[in-house]
CSV table of C-alpha atoms in Angstrom, one decimal:
chain,number,residue,atom,x,y,z
G,88,MET,CA,19.6,55.4,-6.8
G,89,SER,CA,17.7,53.7,-9.8
G,90,ALA,CA,17.3,49.8,-10.1
G,91,HIS,CA,19.8,48.6,-13.1
G,92,PRO,CA,17.7,48.5,-16.7
G,93,ALA,CA,18.2,44.5,-16.9
G,94,ILE,CA,15.7,44.6,-12.8
G,95,LEU,CA,13.3,47.0,-14.2
G,96,SER,CA,13.1,45.4,-17.0
G,97,TRP,CA,13.0,41.0,-15.6
G,98,PRO,CA,10.2,39.3,-16.7
G,99,ALA,CA,7.1,38.9,-14.5
G,100,ASP,CA,6.3,35.4,-13.7
G,101,ASN,CA,2.1,34.7,-13.3
G,102,LEU,CA,3.8,32.1,-9.5
G,103,ASP,CA,5.5,35.7,-7.8
G,104,ASP,CA,1.8,36.7,-6.5
G,105,LEU,CA,1.3,32.6,-5.7
G,106,PRO,CA,1.5,32.2,-2.0
G,107,LEU,CA,5.5,30.4,-0.4
G,108,ALA,CA,3.9,29.1,1.8
G,109,LEU,CA,2.0,25.4,1.2
G,110,TRP,CA,-1.1,26.3,3.0
G,111,ASP,CA,-2.1,29.3,5.5
G,112,ALA,CA,-5.4,28.6,8.0
G,113,GLU,CA,-7.4,30.8,6.9
G,114,THR,CA,-6.8,28.8,3.2
G,115,ILE,CA,-7.3,25.0,4.9
G,116,ALA,CA,-10.4,26.1,7.3
G,117,SER,CA,-11.7,27.5,4.2
G,118,ALA,CA,-12.1,24.1,2.1
G,119,THR,CA,-13.1,22.0,5.0
G,120,HIS,CA,-15.4,24.6,5.8
G,121,GLY,CA,-13.1,24.3,9.2
G,122,ARG,CA,-13.5,26.4,11.8
G,123,VAL,CA,-9.8,28.0,13.2
G,124,SER,CA,-8.4,28.4,16.3
G,125,ARG,CA,-6.0,30.6,15.7
G,126,ALA,CA,-3.5,31.9,12.6
G,127,PHE,CA,-1.5,29.6,11.7
G,128,GLN,CA,1.3,28.2,8.4
G,129,CYS,CA,2.5,24.8,7.5
G,130,ALA,CA,5.3,23.6,5.6
G,131,GLY,CA,3.8,19.8,4.9
G,132,VAL,CA,0.6,17.7,5.2
G,133,GLU,CA,0.6,14.5,8.1
G,134,ILE,CA,-1.5,11.6,8.1
G,135,ASP,CA,0.6,9.6,10.4
G,136,SER,CA,2.2,10.9,13.6
G,137,ARG,CA,5.7,9.1,13.5
G,138,ASP,CA,6.2,10.5,10.1
G,139,VAL,CA,5.4,14.6,10.9
G,140,ARG,CA,7.7,17.0,10.9
G,141,GLU,CA,8.7,20.8,11.9
G,142,GLY,CA,5.7,22.8,10.3
G,143,ASP,CA,3.3,20.7,8.6
G,144,LEU,CA,-0.3,20.0,9.6
G,145,PHE,CA,-1.3,16.4,10.7
G,146,PHE,CA,-4.7,14.9,9.4
G,147,ALA,CA,-6.3,12.9,13.0
G,148,LEU,CA,-7.9,10.4,11.2
G,149,LYS,CA,-10.3,8.1,12.5
G,150,GLY,CA,-10.1,4.8,11.2
G,151,GLU,CA,-11.7,1.0,11.4
G,152,ALA,CA,-8.6,-0.1,14.2
G,153,THR,CA,-7.4,3.0,15.7
G,154,ASP,CA,-8.0,7.3,16.7
G,155,GLY,CA,-5.5,9.6,15.2
G,156,HIS,CA,-6.5,12.0,18.0
G,157,ARG,CA,-4.3,9.5,20.3
G,158,PHE,CA,-1.4,10.2,18.8
G,159,LEU,CA,-2.6,14.5,18.0
G,160,ASP,CA,0.4,14.8,21.7
G,161,ALA,CA,2.7,12.8,19.2
G,162,ALA,CA,2.8,14.9,17.0
G,163,PHE,CA,2.7,18.2,18.2
G,164,ALA,CA,5.6,16.6,19.6
G,165,ASN,CA,7.2,15.6,16.3
G,166,GLY,CA,7.2,20.0,15.1
G,167,ALA,CA,3.3,19.9,13.9
G,168,ALA,CA,2.1,23.8,13.5
G,169,ALA,CA,-0.9,22.9,13.5
G,170,ALA,CA,-4.3,19.4,13.5
G,171,VAL,CA,-7.4,18.2,11.5
G,172,VAL,CA,-9.7,17.4,15.0
G,173,ASP,CA,-13.0,16.6,15.1
G,174,ARG,CA,-12.3,18.1,18.7
G,175,PRO,CA,-11.6,21.8,20.3
G,176,ILE,CA,-7.1,21.1,22.1
G,177,ALA,CA,-5.3,23.0,23.7
G,178,GLN,CA,-3.7,23.9,20.8
G,179,PRO,CA,-3.2,25.2,17.1
G,180,HIS,CA,-5.8,23.4,14.9
G,181,ILE,CA,-8.7,24.4,12.3
G,182,LEU,CA,-12.1,22.1,13.3
G,183,VAL,CA,-13.6,20.1,11.1
G,184,GLY,CA,-17.1,17.5,11.1
G,185,ASP,CA,-15.0,14.4,9.7
G,186,THR,CA,-11.4,14.7,9.4
G,187,THR,CA,-11.4,12.1,6.5
G,188,ARG,CA,-13.9,14.4,4.1
G,189,ALA,CA,-11.9,17.7,4.9
G,190,LEU,CA,-8.6,15.6,3.6
G,191,GLU,CA,-11.0,14.9,0.5
G,192,ALA,CA,-12.0,18.6,1.1
G,193,LEU,CA,-8.5,20.0,1.5
G,194,GLY,CA,-7.1,17.4,-2.0
G,195,GLN,CA,-10.1,18.7,-3.3
G,196,ALA,CA,-9.0,22.7,-3.4
G,197,ALA,CA,-5.3,21.9,-4.0
G,198,ARG,CA,-6.1,20.3,-7.5
G,199,ASP,CA,-8.4,23.5,-7.7
G,200,ARG,CA,-5.7,26.2,-7.6
G,201,MET,CA,-2.9,23.8,-9.1
G,202,GLN,CA,-2.7,25.6,-13.2
G,203,GLY,CA,0.0,23.5,-14.0
G,204,THR,CA,0.1,19.6,-16.5
G,205,VAL,CA,-1.7,16.7,-14.1
G,206,ILE,CA,-1.4,12.2,-14.8
G,207,GLY,CA,-2.3,11.0,-13.1
G,208,VAL,CA,-0.6,6.8,-13.5
G,209,THR,CA,-2.9,3.4,-13.2
G,210,GLY,CA,-2.3,-0.6,-14.2
G,211,SER,CA,-1.4,-4.0,-13.0
G,212,VAL,CA,2.6,-4.5,-12.7
G,213,GLY,CA,4.5,-1.1,-12.9
G,214,LYS,CA,2.5,1.9,-11.8
G,215,THR,CA,5.0,3.4,-9.2
G,216,GLY,CA,8.3,3.2,-11.2
G,217,VAL,CA,5.8,4.9,-14.5
G,218,LYS,CA,5.6,7.1,-12.1
G,219,GLU,CA,8.7,8.1,-9.7
G,220,ALA,CA,10.5,8.3,-13.7
G,221,LEU,CA,8.3,10.8,-14.9
G,222,PHE,CA,8.2,12.7,-11.8
G,223,ALA,CA,12.0,11.9,-12.1
G,224,ALA,CA,11.6,13.4,-15.9
G,225,LEU,CA,9.2,16.6,-15.0
G,226,ASP,CA,10.7,17.8,-12.3
G,227,ARG,CA,14.4,17.5,-14.2
G,228,SER,CA,13.1,19.9,-16.6
G,229,SER,CA,10.7,22.7,-14.8
G,230,ARG,CA,13.8,22.6,-12.5
G,231,GLY,CA,12.1,21.3,-9.2
G,232,ALA,CA,8.4,22.2,-9.2
G,233,ALA,CA,7.1,18.3,-9.8
G,234,HIS,CA,4.9,17.0,-7.9
G,235,ARG,CA,3.9,13.3,-7.4
G,236,SER,CA,2.9,10.3,-4.5
G,237,VAL,CA,5.5,10.1,-2.3
G,238,LYS,CA,5.6,6.2,-2.5
G,239,SER,CA,2.2,3.8,-2.9
G,240,TYR,CA,-0.4,6.1,-2.0
G,241,ASN,CA,-2.7,5.5,-4.1
G,242,ASN,CA,-5.7,4.8,-2.3
G,243,HIS,CA,-9.0,6.2,-0.7
G,244,VAL,CA,-6.5,8.5,1.7
G,245,GLY,CA,-3.3,8.0,-0.2
G,246,VAL,CA,-4.3,10.2,-3.5
G,247,PRO,CA,-6.7,13.3,-1.3
G,248,LEU,CA,-3.4,12.7,0.4
G,249,SER,CA,-0.8,13.6,-1.8
G,250,LEU,CA,-3.2,16.1,-3.4
G,251,ALA,CA,-3.6,18.0,-0.6
G,252,ARG,CA,0.7,17.7,-0.4
G,253,MET,CA,0.6,19.4,-4.2
G,254,PRO,CA,2.8,23.4,-4.0
G,255,VAL,CA,0.5,25.1,-5.6
G,256,ARG,CA,3.9,27.0,-7.8
G,257,SER,CA,3.9,23.0,-9.3
G,258,ALA,CA,4.4,23.0,-13.4
G,259,PHE,CA,3.3,19.1,-13.1
G,260,GLY,CA,1.4,16.6,-11.0
G,261,ILE,CA,1.7,12.8,-10.9
G,262,PHE,CA,-0.7,10.9,-9.1
G,263,GLU,CA,-0.8,7.2,-9.1
G,264,MET,CA,-4.0,5.1,-8.7
G,265,GLY,CA,-4.7,1.5,-7.9
G,266,MET,CA,-7.3,-0.9,-6.8
G,267,ASN,CA,-8.8,-4.0,-5.0
G,268,HIS,CA,-12.8,-3.4,-6.7
G,269,ALA,CA,-14.6,-1.7,-9.3
G,270,GLY,CA,-15.0,1.4,-9.1
G,271,GLU,CA,-11.5,2.7,-6.8
G,272,ILE,CA,-10.2,4.0,-9.8
G,273,SER,CA,-13.6,5.4,-10.3
G,274,ALA,CA,-13.8,7.1,-6.8
G,275,LEU,CA,-9.1,8.7,-7.2
G,276,THR,CA,-9.1,10.0,-11.0
G,277,ALA,CA,-12.9,12.5,-10.3
G,278,GLN,CA,-10.6,13.5,-7.8
G,279,VAL,CA,-7.2,13.8,-9.7
G,280,ARG,CA,-9.1,15.3,-12.7
G,281,PRO,CA,-6.0,14.1,-15.0
G,282,HIS,CA,-4.6,16.0,-19.0
G,283,VAL,CA,-2.8,13.0,-19.5
G,284,ALA,CA,-4.0,8.8,-18.1
G,285,VAL,CA,-1.2,6.7,-18.1
G,286,ILE,CA,-1.9,3.0,-17.9
G,287,THR,CA,0.6,0.6,-17.2
G,288,THR,CA,-0.4,-3.3,-18.0
G,289,ILE,CA,-2.9,-5.6,-17.2
G,290,ALA,CA,-2.5,-8.6,-15.9
G,291,PRO,CA,-3.8,-11.3,-13.3
G,292,ALA,CA,-3.7,-8.8,-10.0
G,293,HIS,CA,-6.4,-8.2,-7.9
G,294,ILE,CA,-8.1,-11.1,-9.8
G,295,GLU,CA,-9.0,-12.7,-6.5
G,296,ASN,CA,-11.6,-9.7,-6.6
G,297,LEU,CA,-12.6,-8.8,-9.6
G,298,GLY,CA,-13.0,-13.2,-11.6
G,299,SER,CA,-11.3,-12.2,-14.7
G,300,GLU,CA,-9.0,-10.5,-16.1
G,301,LYS,CA,-11.4,-8.1,-18.8
G,302,ALA,CA,-12.8,-7.0,-15.2
G,303,ILE,CA,-9.3,-5.9,-13.7
G,304,ALA,CA,-8.6,-4.3,-18.0
G,305,ASP,CA,-12.6,-2.6,-16.5
G,306,ALA,CA,-11.4,-1.6,-13.8
G,307,LYS,CA,-8.1,-0.3,-15.0
G,308,ALA,CA,-10.0,2.0,-18.1
G,309,GLU,CA,-12.2,4.2,-15.7
G,310,ILE,CA,-8.5,6.3,-15.5
G,311,PHE,CA,-10.2,7.9,-17.8
G,312,GLU,CA,-13.4,8.8,-16.4
G,313,GLY,CA,-11.6,11.5,-15.2
G,314,LEU,CA,-9.3,12.8,-18.2
G,315,LEU,CA,-9.8,16.5,-18.1
G,316,PRO,CA,-11.2,17.7,-22.3
G,317,GLY,CA,-8.6,16.8,-24.6
G,318,GLY,CA,-6.7,15.1,-22.3
G,319,THR,CA,-4.8,12.0,-23.8
G,320,ALA,CA,-4.8,8.2,-22.7
G,321,ILE,CA,-1.6,6.5,-22.6
G,322,ILE,CA,-2.5,2.3,-23.1
G,323,PRO,CA,-0.1,-0.8,-24.1
G,324,ALA,CA,0.0,-2.0,-27.5
G,325,ASP,CA,0.2,-5.4,-27.2
G,326,SER,CA,-1.9,-5.7,-23.7
G,327,PRO,CA,-5.0,-8.8,-25.6
G,328,HIS,CA,-7.4,-5.9,-24.0
G,329,PHE,CA,-5.5,-3.4,-26.3
G,330,GLN,CA,-9.4,-2.8,-28.3
G,331,ARG,CA,-11.5,-2.3,-24.7
G,332,LEU,CA,-9.2,-0.5,-22.8
G,333,ARG,CA,-8.8,2.2,-26.4
G,334,ARG,CA,-12.4,2.4,-26.8
G,335,ARG,CA,-13.3,2.9,-22.6
G,336,ALA,CA,-10.6,6.1,-24.0
G,337,ASP,CA,-12.9,6.7,-26.5
G,338,ALA,CA,-15.6,6.3,-25.1
G,339,GLN,CA,-14.6,9.8,-23.3
G,340,GLY,CA,-12.7,11.8,-26.1
G,341,ALA,CA,-9.7,10.5,-25.0
G,342,LYS,CA,-6.5,11.7,-27.4
G,343,VAL,CA,-5.3,7.5,-27.0
G,344,VAL,CA,-2.0,7.2,-28.0
G,345,SER,CA,-0.2,3.7,-27.7
G,346,PHE,CA,3.0,2.1,-26.3
G,347,GLY,CA,5.0,-1.7,-27.3
G,348,THR,CA,5.9,-2.9,-30.2
G,349,ALA,CA,3.4,-4.1,-31.7
G,350,ALA,CA,3.4,-2.4,-35.3
G,351,HIS,CA,0.5,-0.3,-34.4
G,352,ALA,CA,2.3,1.0,-31.8
G,353,ASP,CA,2.5,5.3,-31.5
G,354,VAL,CA,5.7,4.7,-30.1
G,355,ARG,CA,7.1,2.1,-31.1
G,356,LEU,CA,10.3,-0.6,-29.9
G,357,LEU,CA,12.8,-0.8,-32.8
G,358,ASP,CA,15.7,-1.8,-31.6
G,359,SER,CA,17.2,-3.3,-27.1
G,360,VAL,CA,20.6,-4.2,-26.6
G,361,PRO,CA,22.1,-5.2,-23.1
G,362,ALA,CA,24.0,-2.3,-21.3
G,363,SER,CA,26.9,-2.9,-19.4
G,364,ASN,CA,24.7,-1.5,-16.6
G,365,GLY,CA,23.0,-4.0,-16.1
G,366,GLY,CA,19.9,-1.9,-18.1
G,367,SER,CA,19.1,-1.3,-21.8
G,368,LEU,CA,19.3,0.4,-24.1
G,369,VAL,CA,16.7,1.9,-27.0
G,370,THR,CA,15.9,2.2,-30.2
G,371,ALA,CA,11.6,3.8,-30.2
G,372,ASP,CA,10.2,5.3,-33.1
G,373,MET,CA,7.4,8.6,-31.8
G,374,GLY,CA,5.9,9.1,-35.1
G,375,ASP,CA,7.2,12.0,-36.3
G,376,ARG,CA,11.0,11.0,-34.7
G,377,ARG,CA,12.9,8.1,-33.6
G,378,ILE,CA,15.0,8.5,-30.3
G,379,CYS,CA,17.7,6.7,-28.7
G,380,TYR,CA,17.7,6.7,-25.0
G,381,THR,CA,19.2,4.3,-21.9
G,382,VAL,CA,17.7,2.9,-19.3
G,383,ALA,CA,19.7,2.0,-16.4
G,384,ALA,CA,16.4,-0.3,-14.1
G,385,ALA,CA,17.4,-3.9,-15.7
G,386,GLY,CA,14.7,-6.3,-17.4
G,387,GLU,CA,12.4,-6.5,-20.6
G,388,HIS,CA,9.3,-4.6,-18.2
G,389,TRP,CA,11.4,-1.6,-17.8
G,390,ILE,CA,11.2,-1.3,-21.9
G,391,ALA,CA,8.2,-1.2,-21.9
G,392,ASN,CA,7.7,1.6,-18.9
G,393,SER,CA,10.1,3.6,-20.1
G,394,LEU,CA,8.0,3.7,-23.4
G,395,ALA,CA,5.3,4.9,-21.0
G,396,VAL,CA,7.3,7.1,-19.9
G,397,MET,CA,8.4,9.2,-23.3
G,398,ALA,CA,4.8,8.8,-23.8
G,399,ALA,CA,3.4,10.9,-21.2
G,400,VAL,CA,5.7,12.9,-21.1
G,401,ARG,CA,6.0,14.1,-24.7
G,402,ALA,CA,1.2,14.1,-24.0
G,403,ALA,CA,2.9,16.0,-21.0
G,404,GLY,CA,4.5,19.2,-22.8
G,405,GLY,CA,8.3,17.8,-20.6
G,406,ASP,CA,11.1,17.2,-22.5
G,407,LEU,CA,11.5,14.4,-23.4
G,408,GLY,CA,15.3,14.7,-23.2
G,409,ALA,CA,15.2,14.8,-20.0
G,410,ALA,CA,12.9,12.5,-19.7
G,411,GLY,CA,17.0,10.2,-20.8
G,412,LEU,CA,18.2,10.9,-18.8
G,413,SER,CA,16.8,10.7,-16.3
G,414,LEU,CA,16.3,7.1,-17.0
G,415,ALA,CA,19.7,6.3,-17.6
G,416,GLU,CA,20.5,7.3,-14.2
G,417,MET,CA,17.6,5.8,-12.2
G,418,ALA,CA,17.8,2.6,-10.6
G,419,GLY,CA,16.0,0.1,-9.8
G,420,LEU,CA,13.3,1.6,-6.7
G,421,ALA,CA,13.6,0.1,-3.2
G,422,GLY,CA,11.0,-2.7,-2.7
G,423,ARG,CA,10.6,-2.9,-6.4
G,424,GLY,CA,14.3,-3.5,-8.4
G,425,ALA,CA,16.6,-2.0,-5.9
G,426,ARG,CA,19.9,-3.8,-6.7
G,427,LEU,CA,21.7,-4.5,-3.6
G,428,ARG,CA,25.8,-5.7,-3.6
G,429,ILE,CA,26.5,-7.4,-0.6
G,430,ASP,CA,29.8,-7.3,0.9
G,431,LEU,CA,31.0,-10.7,1.3
G,432,GLY,CA,34.3,-9.8,3.2
G,433,GLY,CA,38.1,-10.7,1.5
G,434,GLY,CA,37.2,-8.4,-1.8
G,435,ARG,CA,34.2,-11.2,-2.2
G,436,SER,CA,30.3,-9.3,-2.6
G,437,ALA,CA,26.5,-11.2,-4.1
G,438,LEU,CA,23.7,-9.2,-6.2
G,439,LEU,CA,20.7,-8.9,-4.2
G,440,ILE,CA,17.5,-7.8,-7.1
G,441,ASP,CA,14.7,-6.6,-3.8
G,442,GLU,CA,11.0,-7.3,-5.5
G,443,SER,CA,10.3,-7.1,-2.1
G,444,TYR,CA,7.6,-5.4,-2.0
G,445,ASN,CA,4.2,-6.7,-4.9
G,446,ALA,CA,3.7,-9.8,-7.0
G,447,ASN,CA,1.5,-11.4,-8.8
G,448,PRO,CA,1.7,-14.1,-12.3
G,449,ALA,CA,3.1,-10.9,-14.6
G,450,SER,CA,5.7,-9.6,-12.6
G,451,MET,CA,6.5,-12.8,-11.3
G,452,ARG,CA,7.7,-13.7,-14.7
G,453,ALA,CA,9.0,-11.1,-15.4
G,454,THR,CA,11.3,-10.5,-12.0
G,455,LEU,CA,13.0,-14.2,-13.1
G,456,ALA,CA,13.4,-12.4,-17.0
G,457,GLN,CA,15.2,-10.8,-15.3
G,458,LEU,CA,16.7,-13.2,-13.5
G,459,GLY,CA,17.7,-15.6,-15.9
G,460,GLN,CA,19.3,-12.4,-18.4
G,461,THR,CA,21.8,-11.2,-15.1
G,462,GLU,CA,25.3,-13.3,-14.8
G,463,ALA,CA,26.2,-14.9,-11.9
G,464,LYS,CA,28.0,-17.8,-11.0
G,465,ARG,CA,25.0,-19.2,-8.5
G,466,LYS,CA,21.4,-17.6,-8.7
G,467,ILE,CA,19.0,-17.9,-7.0
G,468,ALA,CA,15.1,-17.3,-6.0
G,469,VAL,CA,14.4,-16.9,-3.0
G,470,LEU,CA,9.6,-16.3,-3.9
G,471,GLY,CA,6.6,-15.5,-1.5
G,472,ALA,CA,3.2,-16.4,-2.5
G,473,MET,CA,1.2,-14.2,-4.7
G,474,LYS,CA,-2.0,-13.1,-2.5
G,475,GLU,CA,-5.1,-12.2,-3.7
G,476,LEU,CA,-5.6,-14.9,-6.5
G,477,GLY,CA,-8.4,-15.8,-5.6
G,478,ASP,CA,-9.5,-19.8,-6.9
G,479,PHE,CA,-6.9,-19.6,-9.0
G,480,THR,CA,-4.4,-19.1,-6.3
G,481,PRO,CA,-2.7,-23.0,-7.2
G,482,ALA,CA,-2.7,-23.1,-11.3
G,483,PHE,CA,-0.9,-19.2,-11.2
G,484,HIS,CA,1.8,-20.3,-8.4
G,485,THR,CA,2.4,-23.6,-10.5
G,486,ALA,CA,2.9,-21.5,-13.4
G,487,LEU,CA,5.9,-20.5,-11.7
G,488,ILE,CA,7.9,-23.8,-13.2
G,489,ASP,CA,8.5,-22.4,-15.9
G,490,PRO,CA,9.8,-19.2,-15.9
G,491,LEU,CA,11.8,-20.4,-12.5
G,492,VAL,CA,13.8,-23.2,-14.9
G,493,ALA,CA,14.4,-20.6,-17.9
G,494,SER,CA,15.6,-17.9,-15.2
G,495,GLY,CA,18.2,-20.8,-14.6
G,496,ALA,CA,18.5,-20.3,-11.1
G,497,GLN,CA,20.0,-23.2,-9.7
G,498,ILE,CA,18.0,-23.0,-5.3
G,499,ALA,CA,15.0,-22.3,-4.8
G,500,ILE,CA,13.5,-20.8,-1.6
G,501,LEU,CA,10.0,-20.7,-1.5
G,502,VAL,CA,7.7,-19.1,1.4
G,503,GLY,CA,4.1,-19.6,1.8
G,504,GLN,CA,0.9,-22.3,2.5
G,505,GLU,CA,0.8,-20.9,-1.7
G,506,MET,CA,4.5,-22.0,-2.7
G,507,GLU,CA,3.4,-25.4,-1.3
G,508,VAL,CA,2.2,-26.6,-5.3
G,509,LEU,CA,5.3,-25.5,-6.4
G,510,ALA,CA,7.4,-27.2,-4.5
G,511,GLN,CA,5.2,-30.2,-5.3
G,512,GLU,CA,5.7,-29.4,-9.0
G,513,LEU,CA,9.9,-29.3,-8.4
G,514,GLY,CA,10.0,-32.0,-6.5
G,515,LYS,CA,8.4,-34.5,-9.3
G,516,CYS,CA,10.9,-32.7,-12.6
G,517,GLY,CA,13.9,-33.6,-11.4
G,518,GLU,CA,17.2,-33.3,-13.7
G,519,SER,CA,16.2,-29.1,-15.5
G,520,VAL,CA,17.0,-28.4,-19.7
G,521,LEU,CA,20.3,-27.7,-17.6
G,522,GLY,CA,20.8,-30.6,-16.9
G,523,LYS,CA,20.4,-30.2,-13.2
G,524,ALA,CA,17.5,-30.4,-10.5
G,525,VAL,CA,16.2,-27.7,-9.2
G,526,ARG,CA,17.3,-27.5,-5.1
G,527,PHE,CA,15.0,-26.0,-3.0
G,528,ALA,CA,13.2,-25.6,0.3
G,529,HIS,CA,10.1,-24.9,0.4
G,530,CYS,CA,8.9,-22.8,4.0
G,531,ARG,CA,7.0,-21.3,6.7
G,532,ASP,CA,7.5,-18.1,6.2
G,533,THR,CA,10.0,-15.6,6.8
G,534,GLU,CA,11.7,-16.1,9.5
G,535,GLU,CA,12.5,-19.8,7.8
G,536,ALA,CA,13.5,-18.1,4.3
G,537,ILE,CA,15.9,-16.0,6.7
G,538,ARG,CA,17.0,-19.4,8.1
G,539,ALA,CA,17.1,-21.3,4.5
G,540,LEU,CA,19.2,-18.7,2.5
G,541,ASP,CA,21.1,-18.2,5.7
G,542,ASP,CA,22.1,-22.1,6.1
G,543,ILE,CA,22.4,-22.0,2.3
G,544,GLY,CA,25.7,-19.4,2.3
G,545,LEU,CA,25.9,-16.5,0.0
G,546,GLU,CA,29.2,-17.2,-2.2
G,547,ASP,CA,30.9,-15.6,-4.0
G,548,GLY,CA,29.2,-14.6,-8.1
G,549,ASP,CA,25.5,-15.1,-6.4
G,550,ALA,CA,23.1,-12.8,-6.9
G,551,VAL,CA,19.6,-13.3,-5.5
G,552,LEU,CA,16.2,-12.3,-6.3
G,553,VAL,CA,13.6,-11.6,-3.6
G,554,LYS,CA,10.0,-11.5,-5.0
G,555,GLY,CA,6.7,-12.2,-2.6
G,556,SER,CA,3.4,-10.3,-2.1
G,557,ASN,CA,4.2,-7.4,0.3
G,558,SER,CA,2.0,-8.5,2.3
G,559,MET,CA,5.0,-12.1,2.8
G,560,GLY,CA,7.1,-9.7,5.1
G,561,LEU,CA,10.0,-11.0,2.8
G,562,ALA,CA,12.0,-7.1,3.2
G,563,ARG,CA,12.6,-8.8,6.2
G,564,LEU,CA,14.7,-10.7,4.4
G,565,VAL,CA,16.3,-8.3,2.4
G,566,ALA,CA,16.8,-6.5,5.7
G,567,ARG,CA,18.1,-8.8,7.2
G,568,PHE,CA,20.9,-9.3,4.2
G,569,SER,CA,21.3,-6.2,2.7
G,570,ALA,CA,22.8,-4.6,6.5
G,571,LYS,CA,26.3,-5.9,5.4
G,572,GLU,CA,25.5,-3.5,2.0
G,573,GLY,CA,28.9,-2.5,0.2
C-alpha cells in the first residue's frame, strides 16, 4: 500500500530529529561530568522535593541551612525518575562532586542546545509581569513552543534551574534576572546569553546594598554584557538614567530600542484611555507603524510595561497581533496585581487588589495611583513596610503620604515598624485635601493587620489594596480574605 502523496511531500522540520524527553541519563552525565548509575529519562527538573512530579529529575542541592539529600526519599515517593547527588544511593542517579555546580552545568547545556530566540528581563519594577506577558505572547504565536522561568526564579539558583527545564524544541526562552548586589546580573546574563535584553525601569529597590539609583542602573545594565552579537537592548526612554543605560548598551554593540512617552522613544505612547475592564486601550507608534491594543491589567505602570513587551516581541521576531491579544487577556498575577472579588453575601461584594509580593517606592506610588483610578464606595490601603532601603528607609516611607492621600483612601492599615513614620505624618495632617482625614491603624505584623481589617469590616463596593514587601507576609492577609472569593 503506497503512501498518500500529501504525506510524502510533508515539509521536513529540523525539530523532528530532536528528542522528546527533556533529558536522558547519558546527556545529563556528559553535561555535569557525572557518573550514571543506570539509564533513565526525565520530563522535568526540580530542586524542592515537595514539588516533584512523576518523571522529574531531583537535584539534591546543599544550602546554608539544609541539605537536599535529606529529602531524597520524599522526592522518589513523589515520583522522581532519578536524582543528582554527591554520594551513591540505591535509586537511579547521577553522581557528581557538587550538585549546585552540576545544576549550573545542566542549565548551560540546555542553553547551548537551544536553537531559538532568548530574551532576558530585569528591572527594579515589573520584570515578572513583563516576563509573563512576553511568554503569553510568544507562546501564543509559536503554538506552545515558548519557555520561561516560573514564579520569580531569577537568582543564582533559579536561573540555571529555569534553563535546565527548557525543552530542546523551544522556539523562545524568556528568563527573568534579579539582583541584590552589583555583579549578580553579570553572572546570570552570562548563563542566559540573550538575543534581546529588557530593562523595565530603574527605581530605588535594593538601594540599601547599592547606595544610589545610579549604582542600581549600572547593576541592571549588566544584563547587556551577556547579549549575543547583533542583540537588542530594550530600555525605558522616560528614565532619568536613559543615557546611562544607553551608553552601557552601546558599549556592548547592541541595537538600542527605547520605549515610553518621551519624544525620542522608538516605541512611543501616543494615547491611552481607560478600558471597561479596568485596564487601558493603548495606541503606540513603533516608527514604521501605529498599533492599538488593550491592556487588561490595571494601572499606568502596565501601559509602560506593555510598550516594553511590544518592543521585545518585535525584536525577537514575534507576532505583534498575538502580543496584543495576550495583553488583552492577561489579568494581574497573584501577588502582583490580581483583582479578587470578595463575596460578602446577599449579592454584596468587595474588590481586593493583591500586590502583596513586593514593594519599593516606585511600585508603591504606581499601585496607590491604581487605587485612585479604581471606582469604589470606600477605599482601603493595607501597606506593608518596604525592605532593603537602608538609611533611606524613613524618608521613603514618609514620602508615601502624598500618593496615599491622592489615592482617595479613606482608611490605611500600616504594617511593620518602618511604617511608624508614615503613621506619625498621617496623625499630623488632620483634614486631607479631600476634606476628610485618612483613618489609619499602625500594626506590628500581618496578624494584627488581619484583625484590624476584620474590625473595620468589608462593605459592599469596597476596594482594598494590599501592598508590601514579600517578607511582611501580607499574602496571608490576602489568603484570609480571598477565601471568600466569589
